[in-house]
Amino acid sequence: MQFIDLAAQQARIAPRLAEAMRQVLAEGRYIGGPQVAELEQRLAAYVGRRFCIACASGTDALILPLLAMGVGPGDAVFVPDFTFFATAEAVAAVGAVPVFVDVRPDTYNMDPDDLRRKIEAVRAAGDLTPRAVIPVDLFGQPADYTALLPLAAQYGLRVIEDAAQGFGGTWQGRKACAFGDVSATSFFPAKPLGCYGDGGAMFTDDPALDALLRSLRVHGSDPADKYNNLRVGRNSRLDTLQAAVLLCKLEVFNDELAARHAAAARYDQLLGPLAGIPAVAPGATSSYAQYTLRLPQPARRPAVIAALREQGVPAMVYYPRPLHAQTAFAGAPDYGPCPAAEAAAAAVLSVPMHPYLTPADQTAVRHALAAALA
Ligand SMILES: *Cc1c(COP(=O)(O)O)cnc(C)c1O
């Protein structure tokens, strides 16, 4: 059993994929080929945004908006304490300070009440300027934008949605990648929409931000004069081959999403009696980038993982360490504890999830988990 079965997906789209890649090679426009613009149009239409700007990775899709907003040294950017490292790394990469916000104990997404507390703590300390917040759509479920967006507006914070895992999820009828000033997603192969290398994209409805992000991704270029540079940017393009791959995958994406939902519903039934199953908020849907269980006895997690692997079931821990406990952030200022993030990091366990998971695989996971927990 695979944790994420990319080979099954590849077999399904193989003829289309081969033709699309052959076409890129025949055209020879490896950077900036027409497939990139086509992909940007399709992705913007899919998520319901005016603009999509493809780039080199999900990490860059977080860094470029921070640069575009002028976030840097002396600024505080609020990030959830329980997420992949890159969410906070992007903040530190532009010289700003990541401030860790606790998560809700059920969805593991940013807790709006703790966001308010942490903003107030930063204001009271008076050494940093609160500038932006980066909610994460963890494991595929959008964060609570109904609560977070008004709070950000109240404190004058810019919002960057980290939808690296969220592409395909929805919140109150709107798709992930449609929230905040800019949304960022990743096309790392294991994400819900993945390419065959690194890639990412940014989304916005603001024409000025769109222009700035397009310039920043190519060395701060001047759209009117290729050899004039308006500002210092980066080299962060999505290459044409990856865009061609993503166009093929986008064709089957909705079908795959339905398969993920069906697999999650089966898991809920099978695994619910054994462990905590993912909590999806009312009015939300998840793209199930991960199907993450909460173990009743966290201390036994290493033994449970070993027992599952022995029975041929791969299991992973996303994430074993909250961000505030990362060595790289050892010197970061402390604006208060994140107990729910710590508890989640100690208790979670992700099991195989992908659109090609069979009911037989899922029954095998149930038997293996029951035996491992016994
Ligand atoms: C994967 C991921 C990223 C980074 O994406 P890359 O394409 O690997 O750079 C950022 N944030 C979250 C939440 C992620 O899961």
GROMACS .gro file of C-alpha atoms and ligand atoms in nm:
model
  389
    1MET     CA    1   0.000   0.000   0.000
    2GLN     CA    2   0.128   0.346  -0.093
    3PHE     CA    3   0.091   0.647   0.138
    4ILE     CA    4   0.013   0.854  -0.174
    5ASP     CA    5  -0.019   0.657  -0.498
    6LEU     CA    6   0.109   0.885  -0.773
    7ALA     CA    7   0.175   0.589  -1.006
    8ALA     CA    8  -0.196   0.501  -1.028
    9GLN     CA    9  -0.277   0.858  -1.125
   10GLN     CA   10   0.003   0.862  -1.382
   11ALA     CA   11  -0.122   0.541  -1.541
   12ARG     CA   12  -0.469   0.695  -1.572
   13ILE     CA   13  -0.354   1.007  -1.756
   14ALA     CA   14  -0.049   0.856  -1.933
   15PRO     CA   15  -0.150   0.908  -2.298
   16ARG     CA   16  -0.259   1.273  -2.245
   17LEU     CA   17   0.053   1.337  -2.038
   18ALA     CA   18   0.289   1.194  -2.300
   19GLU     CA   19   0.128   1.405  -2.571
   20ALA     CA   20   0.139   1.723  -2.361
   21MET     CA   21   0.506   1.673  -2.274
   22ARG     CA   22   0.595   1.586  -2.635
   23GLN     CA   23   0.432   1.910  -2.743
   24VAL     CA   24   0.640   2.119  -2.501
   25LEU     CA   25   0.958   1.952  -2.626
   26ALA     CA   26   0.855   2.009  -2.988
   27GLU     CA   27   0.776   2.376  -2.924
   28GLY     CA   28   1.096   2.432  -2.725
   29ARG     CA   29   0.957   2.711  -2.506
   30TYR     CA   30   1.074   2.555  -2.182
   31ILE     CA   31   1.028   2.878  -1.984
   32GLY     CA   32   0.727   3.099  -2.038
   33GLY     CA   33   0.555   2.874  -2.290
   34PRO     CA   34   0.184   2.922  -2.367
   35GLN     CA   35   0.092   2.638  -2.128
   36VAL     CA   36   0.189   2.859  -1.831
   37ALA     CA   37  -0.058   3.135  -1.921
   38GLU     CA   38  -0.326   2.877  -2.000
   39LEU     CA   39  -0.276   2.712  -1.663
   40GLU     CA   40  -0.292   3.049  -1.485
   41GLN     CA   41  -0.624   3.127  -1.653
   42ARG     CA   42  -0.770   2.789  -1.570
   43LEU     CA   43  -0.659   2.796  -1.208
   44ALA     CA   44  -0.793   3.150  -1.154
   45ALA     CA   45  -1.128   3.045  -1.301
   46TYR     CA   46  -1.131   2.726  -1.092
   47VAL     CA   47  -1.083   2.899  -0.757
   48GLY     CA   48  -1.282   3.212  -0.847
   49ARG     CA   49  -1.006   3.475  -0.844
   50ARG     CA   50  -0.925   3.745  -1.100
   51PHE     CA   51  -0.554   3.666  -1.122
   52CYS     CA   52  -0.325   3.367  -1.090
   53ILE     CA   53   0.053   3.402  -1.099
   54ALA     CA   54   0.245   3.074  -1.125
   55CYS     CA   55   0.583   3.050  -0.953
   56ALA     CA   56   0.858   2.805  -0.860
   57SER     CA   57   0.726   2.662  -0.531
   58GLY     CA   58   0.471   2.697  -0.255
   59THR     CA   59   0.741   2.853  -0.037
   60ASP     CA   60   0.806   3.121  -0.298
   61ALA     CA   61   0.430   3.170  -0.328
   62LEU     CA   62   0.444   3.286   0.037
   63ILE     CA   63   0.768   3.487   0.011
   64LEU     CA   64   0.674   3.687  -0.300
   65PRO     CA   65   0.350   3.834  -0.151
   66LEU     CA   66   0.538   3.929   0.167
   67LEU     CA   67   0.793   4.112  -0.051
   68ALA     CA   68   0.512   4.271  -0.253
   69MET     CA   69   0.352   4.399   0.069
   70GLY     CA   70   0.682   4.541   0.190
   71VAL     CA   71   0.692   4.315   0.496
   72GLY     CA   72   1.042   4.297   0.645
   73PRO     CA   73   1.258   4.367   0.950
   74GLY     CA   74   1.065   4.504   1.248
   75ASP     CA   75   0.739   4.347   1.131
   76ALA     CA   76   0.539   4.071   1.299
   77VAL     CA   77   0.357   3.812   1.087
   78PHE     CA   78   0.116   3.576   1.260
   79VAL     CA   79   0.131   3.209   1.162
   80PRO     CA   80  -0.027   2.897   1.312
   81ASP     CA   81   0.205   2.706   1.543
   82PHE     CA   82   0.098   2.372   1.392
   83THR     CA   83   0.187   2.364   1.021
   84PHE     CA   84   0.468   2.281   0.781
   85PHE     CA   85   0.789   2.474   0.851
   86ALA     CA   86   0.770   2.675   0.526
   87THR     CA   87   0.478   2.890   0.650
   88ALA     CA   88   0.702   3.054   0.911
   89GLU     CA   89   1.023   3.015   0.711
   90ALA     CA   90   0.882   3.251   0.446
   91VAL     CA   91   0.830   3.516   0.715
   92ALA     CA   92   1.184   3.480   0.847
   93ALA     CA   93   1.321   3.475   0.490
   94VAL     CA   94   1.206   3.836   0.435
   95GLY     CA   95   1.354   3.943   0.771
   96ALA     CA   96   1.023   3.966   0.959
   97VAL     CA   97   0.939   3.783   1.282
   98PRO     CA   98   0.695   3.489   1.281
   99VAL     CA   99   0.458   3.505   1.579
  100PHE     CA  100   0.309   3.166   1.660
  101VAL     CA  101  -0.067   3.140   1.708
  102ASP     CA  102  -0.240   2.841   1.862
  103VAL     CA  103  -0.477   2.621   1.662
  104ARG     CA  104  -0.825   2.494   1.731
  105PRO     CA  105  -0.812   2.154   1.899
  106ASP     CA  106  -1.061   2.001   1.652
  107THR     CA  107  -0.971   2.132   1.302
  108TYR     CA  108  -0.605   2.218   1.382
  109ASN     CA  109  -0.653   2.547   1.196
  110MET     CA  110  -0.562   2.890   1.334
  111ASP     CA  111  -0.763   2.982   1.646
  112PRO     CA  112  -0.911   3.332   1.594
  113ASP     CA  113  -0.932   3.389   1.972
  114ASP     CA  114  -0.563   3.319   2.012
  115LEU     CA  115  -0.483   3.536   1.708
  116ARG     CA  116  -0.646   3.828   1.890
  117ARG     CA  117  -0.447   3.747   2.207
  118LYS     CA  118  -0.118   3.730   2.016
  119ILE     CA  119  -0.183   4.055   1.827
  120GLU     CA  120  -0.257   4.228   2.158
  121ALA     CA  121   0.059   4.077   2.311
  122VAL     CA  122   0.274   4.209   2.025
  123ARG     CA  123   0.111   4.551   2.052
  124ALA     CA  124   0.166   4.557   2.427
  125ALA     CA  125   0.534   4.464   2.391
  126GLY     CA  126   0.566   4.745   2.139
  127ASP     CA  127   0.884   4.624   1.966
  128LEU     CA  128   0.731   4.489   1.643
  129THR     CA  129   0.467   4.619   1.403
  130PRO     CA  130   0.185   4.369   1.338
  131ARG     CA  131   0.166   4.356   0.956
  132ALA     CA  132   0.017   4.034   0.826
  133VAL     CA  133  -0.137   3.699   0.912
  134ILE     CA  134  -0.090   3.371   0.723
  135PRO     CA  135  -0.372   3.128   0.806
  136VAL     CA  136  -0.306   2.775   0.679
  137ASP     CA  137  -0.564   2.542   0.525
  138LEU     CA  138  -0.420   2.247   0.712
  139PHE     CA  139  -0.463   1.894   0.574
  140GLY     CA  140  -0.695   2.037   0.305
  141GLN     CA  141  -0.957   2.219   0.511
  142PRO     CA  142  -0.972   2.599   0.481
  143ALA     CA  143  -0.918   2.797   0.800
  144ASP     CA  144  -1.212   2.985   0.957
  145TYR     CA  145  -1.205   3.288   0.728
  146THR     CA  146  -1.546   3.400   0.858
  147ALA     CA  147  -1.376   3.483   1.189
  148LEU     CA  148  -1.021   3.554   1.069
  149LEU     CA  149  -1.082   3.807   0.790
  150PRO     CA  150  -1.278   4.061   1.004
  151LEU     CA  151  -1.021   4.025   1.283
  152ALA     CA  152  -0.736   4.096   1.039
  153ALA     CA  153  -0.925   4.396   0.903
  154GLN     CA  154  -0.986   4.529   1.254
  155TYR     CA  155  -0.612   4.529   1.327
  156GLY     CA  156  -0.506   4.643   0.979
  157LEU     CA  157  -0.328   4.317   0.893
  158ARG     CA  158  -0.278   4.192   0.538
  159VAL     CA  159  -0.389   3.832   0.485
  160ILE     CA  160  -0.201   3.566   0.291
  161GLU     CA  161  -0.385   3.234   0.269
  162ASP     CA  162  -0.145   2.938   0.281
  163ALA     CA  163  -0.344   2.694   0.067
  164ALA     CA  164  -0.047   2.469  -0.013
  165GLN     CA  165  -0.257   2.178   0.115
  166GLY     CA  166  -0.595   2.340   0.068
  167PHE     CA  167  -0.641   2.346  -0.311
  168GLY     CA  168  -0.979   2.182  -0.374
  169GLY     CA  169  -1.122   2.254  -0.028
  170THR     CA  170  -1.408   2.499   0.031
  171TRP     CA  171  -1.527   2.734   0.306
  172GLN     CA  172  -1.894   2.847   0.305
  173GLY     CA  173  -1.921   2.780  -0.068
  174ARG     CA  174  -1.598   2.953  -0.170
  175LYS     CA  175  -1.295   2.761  -0.287
  176ALA     CA  176  -0.961   2.759  -0.110
  177CYS     CA  177  -0.720   3.007  -0.277
  178ALA     CA  178  -0.999   3.269  -0.281
  179PHE     CA  179  -0.937   3.420   0.066
  180GLY     CA  180  -0.735   3.721   0.175
  181ASP     CA  181  -0.518   3.965  -0.022
  182VAL     CA  182  -0.313   3.685  -0.178
  183SER     CA  183  -0.345   3.306  -0.164
  184ALA     CA  184  -0.053   3.070  -0.208
  185THR     CA  185  -0.059   2.710  -0.321
  186SER     CA  186   0.203   2.443  -0.388
  187PHE     CA  187   0.234   2.188  -0.667
  188PHE     CA  188   0.483   1.969  -0.480
  189PRO     CA  189   0.404   1.616  -0.606
  190ALA     CA  190   0.229   1.498  -0.289
  191LYS     CA  191  -0.011   1.795  -0.265
  192PRO     CA  192  -0.374   1.756  -0.381
  193LEU     CA  193  -0.277   1.912  -0.718
  194GLY     CA  194   0.087   1.820  -0.773
  195CYS     CA  195   0.329   1.841  -1.065
  196TYR     CA  196   0.643   1.634  -1.135
  197GLY     CA  197   0.885   1.862  -0.957
  198ASP     CA  198   0.853   2.186  -0.765
  199GLY     CA  199   0.592   2.447  -0.847
  200GLY     CA  200   0.349   2.690  -0.691
  201ALA     CA  201   0.098   2.963  -0.763
  202MET     CA  202  -0.037   3.285  -0.614
  203PHE     CA  203  -0.391   3.420  -0.649
  204THR     CA  204  -0.527   3.770  -0.599
  205ASP     CA  205  -0.813   3.996  -0.707
  206ASP     CA  206  -0.598   4.310  -0.684
  207PRO     CA  207  -0.453   4.427  -1.021
  208ALA     CA  208  -0.170   4.616  -0.848
  209LEU     CA  209  -0.061   4.308  -0.651
  210ASP     CA  210  -0.091   4.096  -0.966
  211ALA     CA  211   0.147   4.329  -1.151
  212LEU     CA  212   0.389   4.342  -0.860
  213LEU     CA  213   0.396   3.962  -0.815
  214ARG     CA  214   0.451   3.909  -1.190
  215SER     CA  215   0.744   4.151  -1.177
  216LEU     CA  216   0.893   4.006  -0.856
  217ARG     CA  217   0.891   3.649  -0.990
  218VAL     CA  218   1.120   3.754  -1.278
  219HIS     CA  219   1.394   3.971  -1.124
  220GLY     CA  220   1.168   4.271  -1.067
  221SER     CA  221   1.129   4.314  -1.441
  222ASP     CA  222   0.957   4.604  -1.616
  223PRO     CA  223   0.671   4.465  -1.830
  224ALA     CA  224   0.728   4.750  -2.079
  225ASP     CA  225   1.105   4.696  -2.112
  226LYS     CA  226   1.253   4.348  -2.072
  227TYR     CA  227   1.603   4.478  -1.990
  228ASN     CA  228   1.494   4.732  -1.735
  229ASN     CA  229   1.443   4.615  -1.378
  230LEU     CA  230   1.212   4.816  -1.160
  231ARG     CA  231   1.307   4.648  -0.833
  232VAL     CA  232   1.506   4.355  -0.693
  233GLY     CA  233   1.306   4.036  -0.728
  234ARG     CA  234   1.377   3.665  -0.761
  235ASN     CA  235   1.394   3.395  -1.022
  236SER     CA  236   1.074   3.208  -0.942
  237ARG     CA  237   0.902   3.082  -1.255
  238LEU     CA  238   0.696   2.770  -1.309
  239ASP     CA  239   0.848   2.595  -1.610
  240THR     CA  240   0.643   2.501  -1.915
  241LEU     CA  241   0.674   2.123  -1.870
  242GLN     CA  242   0.528   2.148  -1.519
  243ALA     CA  243   0.245   2.368  -1.647
  244ALA     CA  244   0.167   2.107  -1.915
  245VAL     CA  245   0.162   1.832  -1.651
  246LEU     CA  246  -0.069   2.038  -1.430
  247LEU     CA  247  -0.310   2.104  -1.718
  248CYS     CA  248  -0.345   1.726  -1.763
  249LYS     CA  249  -0.396   1.672  -1.392
  250LEU     CA  250  -0.649   1.954  -1.364
  251GLU     CA  251  -0.872   1.768  -1.611
  252VAL     CA  252  -0.919   1.482  -1.365
  253PHE     CA  253  -0.897   1.692  -1.049
  254ASN     CA  254  -1.269   1.718  -0.969
  255ASP     CA  255  -1.309   1.348  -1.024
  256GLU     CA  256  -1.014   1.283  -0.791
  257LEU     CA  257  -1.160   1.518  -0.533
  258ALA     CA  258  -1.484   1.318  -0.534
  259ALA     CA  259  -1.280   0.999  -0.488
  260ARG     CA  260  -1.098   1.158  -0.192
  261HIS     CA  261  -1.431   1.253  -0.033
  262ALA     CA  262  -1.562   0.899  -0.081
  263ALA     CA  263  -1.245   0.753   0.069
  264ALA     CA  264  -1.263   0.992   0.366
  265ALA     CA  265  -1.628   0.898   0.430
  266ARG     CA  266  -1.530   0.528   0.430
  267TYR     CA  267  -1.240   0.597   0.669
  268ASP     CA  268  -1.473   0.794   0.900
  269GLN     CA  269  -1.694   0.485   0.930
  270LEU     CA  270  -1.409   0.234   0.959
  271LEU     CA  271  -1.172   0.423   1.187
  272GLY     CA  272  -1.413   0.636   1.393
  273PRO     CA  273  -1.452   0.364   1.658
  274LEU     CA  274  -1.072   0.338   1.697
  275ALA     CA  275  -0.935   0.695   1.696
  276GLY     CA  276  -1.029   1.059   1.653
  277ILE     CA  277  -1.126   1.124   1.290
  278PRO     CA  278  -1.077   1.458   1.109
  279ALA     CA  279  -1.325   1.727   1.214
  280VAL     CA  280  -1.462   1.922   0.920
  281ALA     CA  281  -1.634   2.246   1.024
  282PRO     CA  282  -1.999   2.303   0.922
  283GLY     CA  283  -2.004   2.462   0.575
  284ALA     CA  284  -1.651   2.347   0.494
  285THR     CA  285  -1.510   2.070   0.277
  286SER     CA  286  -1.157   1.933   0.281
  287SER     CA  287  -0.941   1.825  -0.010
  288TYR     CA  288  -0.794   1.568   0.230
  289ALA     CA  289  -0.433   1.646   0.151
  290GLN     CA  290  -0.393   1.426   0.459
  291TYR     CA  291  -0.633   1.205   0.650
  292THR     CA  292  -0.514   1.267   1.004
  293LEU     CA  293  -0.621   1.066   1.305
  294ARG     CA  294  -0.583   1.159   1.670
  295LEU     CA  295  -0.464   0.870   1.883
  296PRO     CA  296  -0.639   0.800   2.214
  297GLN     CA  297  -0.303   0.727   2.379
  298PRO     CA  298  -0.041   0.963   2.229
  299ALA     CA  299   0.244   0.804   2.426
  300ARG     CA  300   0.196   0.483   2.229
  301ARG     CA  301   0.233   0.652   1.888
  302PRO     CA  302   0.583   0.519   1.802
  303ALA     CA  303   0.470   0.163   1.879
  304VAL     CA  304   0.149   0.209   1.677
  305ILE     CA  305   0.347   0.336   1.376
  306ALA     CA  306   0.587   0.043   1.399
  307ALA     CA  307   0.300  -0.207   1.423
  308LEU     CA  308   0.122  -0.049   1.124
  309ARG     CA  309   0.438  -0.061   0.912
  310GLU     CA  310   0.493  -0.422   1.006
  311GLN     CA  311   0.147  -0.492   0.862
  312GLY     CA  312   0.228  -0.305   0.541
  313VAL     CA  313   0.045   0.017   0.625
  314PRO     CA  314   0.257   0.332   0.590
  315ALA     CA  315   0.175   0.600   0.848
  316MET     CA  316   0.330   0.944   0.893
  317VAL     CA  317   0.330   1.215   1.158
  318TYR     CA  318   0.239   1.560   1.027
  319TYR     CA  319   0.375   1.734   1.232
  320PRO     CA  320   0.570   1.598   1.528
  321ARG     CA  321   0.696   1.939   1.643
  322PRO     CA  322   0.511   2.269   1.672
  323LEU     CA  323   0.693   2.557   1.502
  324HIS     CA  324   0.787   2.730   1.827
  325ALA     CA  325   0.989   2.418   1.915
  326GLN     CA  326   1.186   2.416   1.589
  327THR     CA  327   1.560   2.463   1.640
  328ALA     CA  328   1.564   2.730   1.369
  329PHE     CA  329   1.325   2.943   1.576
  330ALA     CA  330   1.498   2.890   1.911
  331GLY     CA  331   1.571   3.264   1.935
  332ALA     CA  332   1.225   3.383   1.833
  333PRO     CA  333   1.041   3.609   2.080
  334ASP     CA  334   0.769   3.441   2.287
  335TYR     CA  335   0.424   3.601   2.288
  336GLY     CA  336   0.248   3.323   2.478
  337PRO     CA  337   0.192   2.948   2.475
  338CYS     CA  338   0.023   2.728   2.213
  339PRO     CA  339  -0.107   2.431   2.415
  340ALA     CA  340  -0.347   2.297   2.151
  341ALA     CA  341  -0.067   2.290   1.892
  342GLU     CA  342   0.156   2.102   2.136
  343ALA     CA  343  -0.116   1.850   2.214
  344ALA     CA  344  -0.190   1.798   1.843
  345ALA     CA  345   0.176   1.746   1.756
  346ALA     CA  346   0.196   1.474   2.021
  347ALA     CA  347  -0.118   1.284   1.917
  348VAL     CA  348  -0.171   1.299   1.539
  349LEU     CA  349  -0.110   1.022   1.289
  350SER     CA  350  -0.180   1.037   0.915
  351VAL     CA  351  -0.276   0.724   0.723
  352PRO     CA  352  -0.268   0.659   0.345
  353MET     CA  353  -0.496   0.897   0.153
  354HIS     CA  354  -0.521   0.948  -0.223
  355PRO     CA  355  -0.792   0.921  -0.489
  356TYR     CA  356  -0.695   0.566  -0.587
  357LEU     CA  357  -0.724   0.413  -0.241
  358THR     CA  358  -0.951   0.107  -0.263
  359PRO     CA  359  -1.213  -0.003  -0.009
  360ALA     CA  360  -1.000  -0.317   0.039
  361ASP     CA  361  -0.696  -0.103   0.125
  362GLN     CA  362  -0.906   0.090   0.373
  363THR     CA  363  -1.037  -0.225   0.539
  364ALA     CA  364  -0.675  -0.340   0.569
  365VAL     CA  365  -0.588  -0.009   0.739
  366ARG     CA  366  -0.874  -0.064   0.983
  367HIS     CA  367  -0.758  -0.415   1.074
  368ALA     CA  368  -0.397  -0.305   1.108
  369LEU     CA  369  -0.492  -0.009   1.326
  370ALA     CA  370  -0.720  -0.219   1.547
  371ALA     CA  371  -0.436  -0.467   1.599
  372ALA     CA  372  -0.180  -0.191   1.656
  373LEU     CA  373  -0.396  -0.022   1.920
  374ALA     CA  374  -0.488  -0.345   2.097
  375LIG     C1  375   0.406   2.211   0.122
  375LIG     C2  376   0.376   2.331   0.201
  375LIG     C3  377   0.440   2.454   0.178
  375LIG     C4  378   0.557   2.470   0.085
  375LIG     O1  379   0.536   2.429  -0.045
  375LIG     P1  380   0.662   2.388  -0.138
  375LIG     O2  381   0.603   2.382  -0.275
  375LIG     O3  382   0.712   2.258  -0.089
  375LIG     O4  383   0.763   2.499  -0.126
  375LIG     C5  384   0.398   2.564   0.251
  375LIG     N1  385   0.300   2.554   0.343
  375LIG     C6  386   0.238   2.438   0.370
  375LIG     C7  387   0.128   2.435   0.470
  375LIG     C8  388   0.275   2.322   0.301
  375LIG     O5  389   0.213   2.206   0.328
   0.00000   0.00000   0.00000
